[in-house]
């Protein structure tokens, strides 16, 4: 615990908030990711709300097949940008890379491409993501926030330039191997020119151009950053370390970590279980600070209720801008008064329960 105190209070230590993201006016793409169940959707929703207060227009996109954006905002979203209620510059949409190719026509070149991409592992997701990015680029959003799927899926998403490159190589290999056979077959069956190899290669080359352009933007720290969300437990720490290493490999900037569901030791906690959890959490929080001493690490409190709806998201957003401080601290008069009040209430409940049991026993 002393380690954290030193890190938090140390001169020159990174600001323990997300203000740096709001102040970076050049930022175009913000990815939010981490292990499943750590609160990625809540964090990406709140980040999009905060960005909407500082930027002209914001789009938040869920690429997680288990979409939660609709639940977070308590509003139905689809694969098309929808204005979030209560805002005039915040939009949301939900896409599923694994099923977006179902939208392709089953006829002509589109159907053939769909079958082809399904035969090359990962290309279907990459092509669908490329189509989505092409759509987003035609829109004039100041910044786009991605609420990503759990880590493994996200890392595959970041590999899509190489995946499409692989698909193009396979197409070129087919062209070199079979020559004009495909063209002859399309003419034989009266399918016209839309299925010829040049048309298909042109389609994939067009995808590749979009991918290369976006890939260059993703590797530009002025335009793109990745926010890692985690909880203070071993598996989440391990997953975050893996994610940070992979992001470095892909040359994608990451300098913000959000530690969610933190139990603060200063609070008036009497439960032995909670005290044990606090001790365990503090061990991993210390490790986060030790491993990522140059990151902006934001700690968010565990709440007794879910954060759902625009009002709840806005209320919780203050902890993203100002470090959370418990209302009561141990050793103060207020904290002791609260503990006495809690104990008195517990004693009254126990006495009432005892009276009920005694009366029941007498009746029996």
Coordinates of C-alpha atoms in Angstrom, one line a residue:
X1 CA 0.0 0.0 0.0
X2 CA 2.9 2.3 0.7
X3 CA 4.1 1.7 -2.9
X4 CA 0.9 3.1 -4.3
X5 CA 0.9 6.1 -2.0
X6 CA 4.5 7.0 -3.2
X7 CA 3.5 6.5 -6.8
X8 CA 0.3 8.6 -6.6
X9 CA 2.0 11.4 -4.7
X10 CA 5.3 11.4 -6.4
X11 CA 6.3 14.5 -8.4
X12 CA 6.2 14.0 -12.1
X13 CA 4.0 10.9 -11.9
X14 CA 1.4 10.7 -14.7
X15 CA -2.0 12.1 -13.9
X16 CA -4.2 9.3 -12.6
X17 CA -7.1 10.4 -14.8
X18 CA -8.1 10.3 -18.5
X19 CA -7.8 14.1 -18.9
X20 CA -4.9 13.5 -21.3
X21 CA -7.3 11.8 -23.8
X22 CA -9.6 14.8 -23.7
X23 CA -6.7 17.2 -24.2
X24 CA -5.2 15.4 -27.2
X25 CA -7.1 17.2 -29.9
X26 CA -5.5 15.2 -32.7
X27 CA -6.9 11.9 -31.4
X28 CA -9.1 10.2 -34.0
X29 CA -9.3 6.5 -32.9
X30 CA -9.7 5.3 -29.2
X31 CA -9.7 1.5 -28.6
X32 CA -11.0 0.3 -25.2
X33 CA -10.2 -3.3 -24.4
X34 CA -9.3 -5.9 -21.8
X35 CA -10.4 -9.2 -20.3
X36 CA -14.1 -10.1 -20.4
X37 CA -16.2 -8.8 -17.5
X38 CA -14.0 -6.0 -16.4
X39 CA -16.3 -3.1 -17.4
X40 CA -15.0 -2.2 -20.9
X41 CA -18.4 -1.1 -22.2
X42 CA -19.1 1.1 -19.2
X43 CA -15.6 2.7 -19.6
X44 CA -16.0 3.2 -23.4
X45 CA -19.4 4.7 -22.9
X46 CA -18.2 7.1 -20.3
X47 CA -15.1 8.0 -22.4
X48 CA -17.4 8.7 -25.4
X49 CA -19.6 11.0 -23.2
X50 CA -16.5 12.9 -21.9
X51 CA -15.1 13.2 -25.4
X52 CA -18.5 14.5 -26.6
X53 CA -18.1 17.4 -24.2
X54 CA -14.8 18.3 -25.7
X55 CA -15.1 17.4 -29.4
X56 CA -17.5 18.3 -32.2
X57 CA -18.8 14.8 -32.9
X58 CA -18.2 11.3 -31.4
X59 CA -19.1 7.8 -32.5
X60 CA -18.8 4.8 -30.2
X61 CA -18.8 1.4 -31.9
X62 CA -19.2 -2.0 -30.2
X63 CA -17.2 -4.7 -32.0
X64 CA -18.0 -7.3 -29.3
X65 CA -20.5 -9.9 -30.5
X66 CA -22.0 -9.8 -27.0
X67 CA -23.2 -6.2 -27.4
X68 CA -23.7 -4.2 -24.2
X69 CA -23.8 -0.6 -25.5
X70 CA -27.6 -0.8 -25.7
X71 CA -27.7 -1.9 -22.1
X72 CA -25.3 0.7 -20.9
X73 CA -27.2 3.6 -22.5
X74 CA -30.6 1.9 -22.1
X75 CA -31.3 2.5 -25.8
X76 CA -31.5 0.2 -28.8
X77 CA -28.6 0.5 -31.3
X78 CA -28.0 -1.2 -34.6
X79 CA -25.2 -1.5 -37.2
X80 CA -26.0 2.0 -38.3
X81 CA -25.0 5.1 -36.3
X82 CA -27.8 6.3 -34.0
X83 CA -27.9 9.5 -32.0
X84 CA -27.7 8.8 -28.3
X85 CA -30.7 10.3 -26.4
X86 CA -29.8 13.5 -24.5
X87 CA -26.9 14.4 -26.9
X88 CA -26.7 16.2 -30.2
X89 CA -23.1 15.1 -31.1
X90 CA -22.8 11.5 -29.7
X91 CA -23.7 8.5 -31.8
X92 CA -23.5 4.7 -31.2
X93 CA -23.6 1.6 -33.3
X94 CA -23.1 -2.2 -32.8
X95 CA -21.5 -4.4 -35.3
X96 CA -20.5 -8.1 -35.3
X97 CA -17.6 -8.9 -37.6
X98 CA -18.4 -12.6 -37.6
X99 CA -21.9 -12.1 -39.1
X100 CA -21.5 -8.9 -41.1
X101 CA -20.7 -10.9 -44.2
X102 CA -24.2 -12.3 -44.1
X103 CA -25.2 -9.0 -45.6
X104 CA -23.3 -9.8 -48.7
X105 CA -25.5 -10.8 -51.6
X106 CA -25.5 -14.5 -52.4
X107 CA -25.3 -13.8 -56.1
X108 CA -22.5 -12.7 -58.4
X109 CA -19.1 -11.4 -57.2
X110 CA -20.3 -10.6 -53.6
X111 CA -21.5 -14.1 -53.0
X112 CA -18.3 -15.6 -54.4
X113 CA -16.2 -13.3 -52.3
X114 CA -18.2 -14.3 -49.2
X115 CA -17.5 -18.0 -49.9
X116 CA -13.9 -17.3 -50.6
X117 CA -13.3 -15.3 -47.4
X118 CA -15.0 -17.9 -45.3
X119 CA -12.4 -20.4 -46.6
X120 CA -9.5 -18.2 -45.4
X121 CA -9.4 -18.1 -41.6
X122 CA -9.8 -14.5 -40.3
X123 CA -10.4 -12.9 -43.7
X124 CA -14.1 -12.6 -43.1
X125 CA -13.6 -10.6 -40.0
X126 CA -10.9 -8.5 -41.6
X127 CA -13.0 -7.7 -44.7
X128 CA -16.1 -6.9 -42.6
X129 CA -14.0 -4.6 -40.4
X130 CA -12.6 -3.0 -43.5
X131 CA -16.1 -2.4 -44.8
X132 CA -17.1 -0.8 -41.5
X133 CA -14.0 1.4 -41.4
X134 CA -14.7 2.5 -45.0
X135 CA -18.2 3.5 -43.9
X136 CA -16.9 5.3 -40.8
X137 CA -14.4 7.2 -42.9
X138 CA -17.1 8.6 -45.1
X139 CA -18.7 10.1 -42.0
X140 CA -17.3 13.2 -40.4
X141 CA -16.8 12.2 -36.8
X142 CA -14.1 14.0 -34.8
X143 CA -13.2 10.8 -32.8
X144 CA -14.3 7.2 -32.9
X145 CA -14.3 5.0 -29.7
X146 CA -14.2 1.2 -30.1
X147 CA -15.7 -0.9 -27.4
X148 CA -13.9 -4.1 -28.3
X149 CA -14.4 -7.7 -27.5
X150 CA -12.3 -9.6 -25.0
X151 CA -8.5 -9.5 -25.5
X152 CA -8.1 -12.4 -27.9
X153 CA -10.7 -11.1 -30.3
X154 CA -9.3 -7.6 -30.2
X155 CA -5.8 -8.8 -31.0
X156 CA -7.1 -10.7 -34.0
X157 CA -8.8 -7.4 -35.1
X158 CA -5.5 -5.6 -34.9
X159 CA -4.0 -8.3 -37.2
X160 CA -6.4 -7.6 -40.0
X161 CA -3.9 -5.9 -42.3
X162 CA -1.7 -9.0 -42.4
X163 CA -4.8 -11.2 -42.8
X164 CA -6.1 -9.3 -45.8
X165 CA -2.6 -9.4 -47.2
X166 CA -2.7 -13.2 -46.9
X167 CA -6.0 -13.3 -48.7
X168 CA -4.7 -11.2 -51.5
X169 CA -1.7 -13.5 -51.9
X170 CA -4.0 -16.5 -52.1
X171 CA -6.1 -14.8 -54.8
X172 CA -2.9 -14.0 -56.8
X173 CA -1.8 -17.6 -56.4
X174 CA -5.1 -18.8 -57.8
X175 CA -4.8 -16.3 -60.7
X176 CA -1.3 -17.5 -61.6
X177 CA -2.2 -21.1 -61.2
X178 CA -5.4 -21.2 -63.3
X179 CA -4.8 -18.3 -65.6
X180 CA -7.9 -17.4 -67.5
X181 CA -9.8 -20.5 -66.5
X182 CA -12.1 -18.6 -64.1
X183 CA -12.9 -16.0 -66.8
X184 CA -13.8 -18.8 -69.2
X185 CA -16.0 -20.5 -66.6
X186 CA -17.9 -17.3 -65.9
X187 CA -18.6 -16.7 -69.6
X188 CA -19.6 -20.4 -70.0
X189 CA -22.2 -20.1 -67.3
X190 CA -23.4 -16.7 -68.4
X191 CA -22.3 -14.9 -65.3
X192 CA -20.9 -12.0 -67.2
X193 CA -17.8 -10.0 -66.1
X194 CA -18.6 -9.4 -62.5
X195 CA -17.1 -12.7 -61.4
X196 CA -13.9 -12.4 -63.4
X197 CA -10.6 -12.5 -61.5
X198 CA -9.8 -8.9 -62.2
X199 CA -13.0 -7.7 -60.7
X200 CA -12.5 -9.8 -57.6
X201 CA -8.9 -8.7 -57.3
X202 CA -10.0 -5.1 -57.7
X203 CA -12.4 -5.5 -54.8
X204 CA -9.7 -6.9 -52.6
X205 CA -7.2 -4.4 -53.7
X206 CA -9.7 -1.6 -52.8
X207 CA -10.1 -3.2 -49.3
X208 CA -6.3 -3.4 -49.0
X209 CA -6.0 0.4 -49.8
X210 CA -8.4 1.2 -46.9
X211 CA -6.6 -1.2 -44.6
X212 CA -3.2 0.3 -45.3
X213 CA -4.5 3.8 -44.8
X214 CA -6.2 2.9 -41.5
X215 CA -3.2 0.8 -40.4
X216 CA -0.9 3.9 -40.9
X217 CA -3.4 5.9 -38.7
X218 CA -3.5 3.2 -36.1
X219 CA 0.3 3.3 -35.7
X220 CA 0.3 7.1 -35.3
X221 CA 0.2 7.9 -31.6
X222 CA -1.1 11.4 -32.4
X223 CA -4.2 9.8 -34.0
X224 CA -4.7 6.5 -32.1
X225 CA -4.5 5.2 -28.6
X226 CA -5.6 2.1 -26.7
X227 CA -7.1 2.2 -23.2
X228 CA -6.6 -1.0 -21.2
X229 CA -9.4 -1.8 -18.7
X230 CA -8.8 -4.3 -16.0
X231 CA -9.6 -5.3 -12.4
X232 CA -7.1 -5.8 -9.5
X233 CA -6.8 -9.6 -9.9
X234 CA -4.1 -11.9 -11.1
X235 CA -5.7 -13.0 -14.4
X236 CA -6.6 -9.5 -15.3
X237 CA -3.1 -8.3 -14.6
X238 CA -1.7 -11.1 -16.7
X239 CA -4.1 -10.3 -19.6
X240 CA -3.3 -6.6 -19.4
X241 CA 0.5 -7.4 -19.6
X242 CA -0.2 -9.6 -22.6
X243 CA -2.3 -6.9 -24.3
X244 CA 0.3 -4.2 -23.7
X245 CA 3.1 -6.3 -25.2
X246 CA 1.0 -7.2 -28.2
X247 CA 0.1 -3.5 -28.7
X248 CA 3.8 -2.6 -28.6
X249 CA 4.4 -5.3 -31.3
X250 CA 1.7 -3.8 -33.5
X251 CA 3.2 -0.3 -32.8
X252 CA -0.1 0.9 -31.3
X253 CA 0.1 3.6 -28.6
X254 CA -1.1 2.7 -25.1
X255 CA -0.6 4.9 -22.1
X256 CA -3.8 4.7 -20.1
X257 CA -4.9 1.9 -17.8
X258 CA -8.3 1.9 -16.0
X259 CA -8.4 -0.3 -12.9
X260 CA -12.1 -0.9 -12.2
X261 CA -14.0 -2.4 -9.2
X262 CA -11.5 -1.2 -6.6
X263 CA -12.3 -1.6 -2.9
X264 CA -10.7 1.3 -1.0
X265 CA -9.0 0.6 2.3
X266 CA -9.9 4.0 3.7
X267 CA -13.6 3.1 3.7
X268 CA -15.4 1.9 6.8
X269 CA -15.2 -1.9 6.1
X270 CA -15.9 -4.4 8.9
X271 CA -16.4 -7.5 6.8
X272 CA -13.5 -10.0 7.1
X273 CA -14.1 -11.1 3.5
X274 CA -14.0 -7.5 2.2
X275 CA -10.8 -6.8 4.2
X276 CA -9.2 -9.9 2.7
X277 CA -10.3 -8.7 -0.8
X278 CA -8.9 -5.2 -0.2
X279 CA -5.5 -6.7 0.8
X280 CA -5.5 -8.9 -2.3
X281 CA -6.5 -6.1 -4.6
X282 CA -3.8 -3.8 -3.1
X283 CA -1.1 -6.3 -3.9
X284 CA -2.1 -6.3 -7.6
X285 CA -2.6 -2.5 -7.7
X286 CA 1.0 -2.1 -6.4
X287 CA 2.1 -4.4 -9.2
X288 CA 0.3 -2.3 -11.8
X289 CA 2.0 0.8 -10.6
X290 CA 5.4 -1.0 -10.6
X291 CA 5.0 -2.4 -14.1
X292 CA 3.4 0.7 -15.7
X293 CA 4.9 3.6 -13.8
X294 CA 4.8 5.8 -17.0
X295 CA 1.1 5.1 -17.6
X296 CA -1.9 7.2 -16.6
X297 CA -3.5 4.7 -14.2
X298 CA -7.1 5.6 -13.2
X299 CA -8.7 3.7 -10.3
X300 CA -12.5 3.4 -10.2
X301 CA -14.5 2.3 -7.1
X302 CA -16.7 -0.8 -6.9
X303 CA -20.3 0.3 -6.7
X304 CA -23.2 -1.4 -5.0
X305 CA -25.3 -1.0 -8.2
X306 CA -24.8 -1.2 -11.9
X307 CA -24.0 1.9 -14.0
X308 CA -26.8 1.9 -16.6
X309 CA -28.4 4.8 -18.3
X310 CA -27.1 8.2 -19.4
X311 CA -27.6 9.8 -16.0
X312 CA -25.7 7.1 -14.1
X313 CA -22.9 7.1 -16.7
X314 CA -22.6 10.9 -16.4
X315 CA -22.6 10.7 -12.6
X316 CA -19.8 8.0 -12.6
X317 CA -17.8 9.9 -15.1
X318 CA -16.5 12.3 -12.5
X319 CA -14.2 9.5 -11.2
X320 CA -12.5 9.5 -14.6
X321 CA -11.5 13.2 -14.2
X322 CA -10.9 13.4 -10.5
X323 CA -9.2 10.6 -8.4
X324 CA -11.8 8.8 -6.3
X325 CA -11.8 9.7 -2.6
X326 CA -13.9 7.8 -0.1
X327 CA -16.4 9.9 1.8
X328 CA -15.1 8.5 5.1
X329 CA -11.6 7.7 6.2
X330 CA -10.5 5.3 9.0
X331 CA -9.8 6.9 12.4
X332 CA -12.0 10.0 11.9
X333 CA -14.9 10.8 14.2
X334 CA -17.3 10.5 11.3
X335 CA -16.0 7.0 10.4
X336 CA -16.3 5.8 14.0
X337 CA -19.8 7.3 14.3
X338 CA -20.8 5.4 11.2
X339 CA -19.4 2.1 12.5
X340 CA -21.3 2.6 15.8
X341 CA -24.5 3.3 13.9
X342 CA -24.0 0.1 11.7
X343 CA -23.3 -2.0 14.8
X344 CA -26.4 -0.7 16.6
X345 CA -28.5 -1.5 13.6
X346 CA -27.0 -5.0 13.3
X347 CA -27.7 -5.5 17.1
X348 CA -31.3 -4.4 16.8
X349 CA -31.8 -6.8 13.8
X350 CA -30.2 -9.6 15.8
X351 CA -32.4 -8.9 18.8
X352 CA -35.6 -8.8 16.7
X353 CA -34.6 -12.2 15.1
X354 CA -33.9 -13.7 18.5
X355 CA -37.4 -12.6 19.7
X356 CA -39.1 -14.1 16.7
X357 CA -37.3 -17.4 17.3
X358 CA -38.1 -17.5 21.0
X359 CA -41.8 -16.8 20.3
X360 CA -41.8 -19.5 17.6
X361 CA -40.3 -22.0 20.0
X362 CA -42.8 -21.2 22.7
X363 CA -45.7 -21.8 20.3
X364 CA -44.2 -25.1 19.2

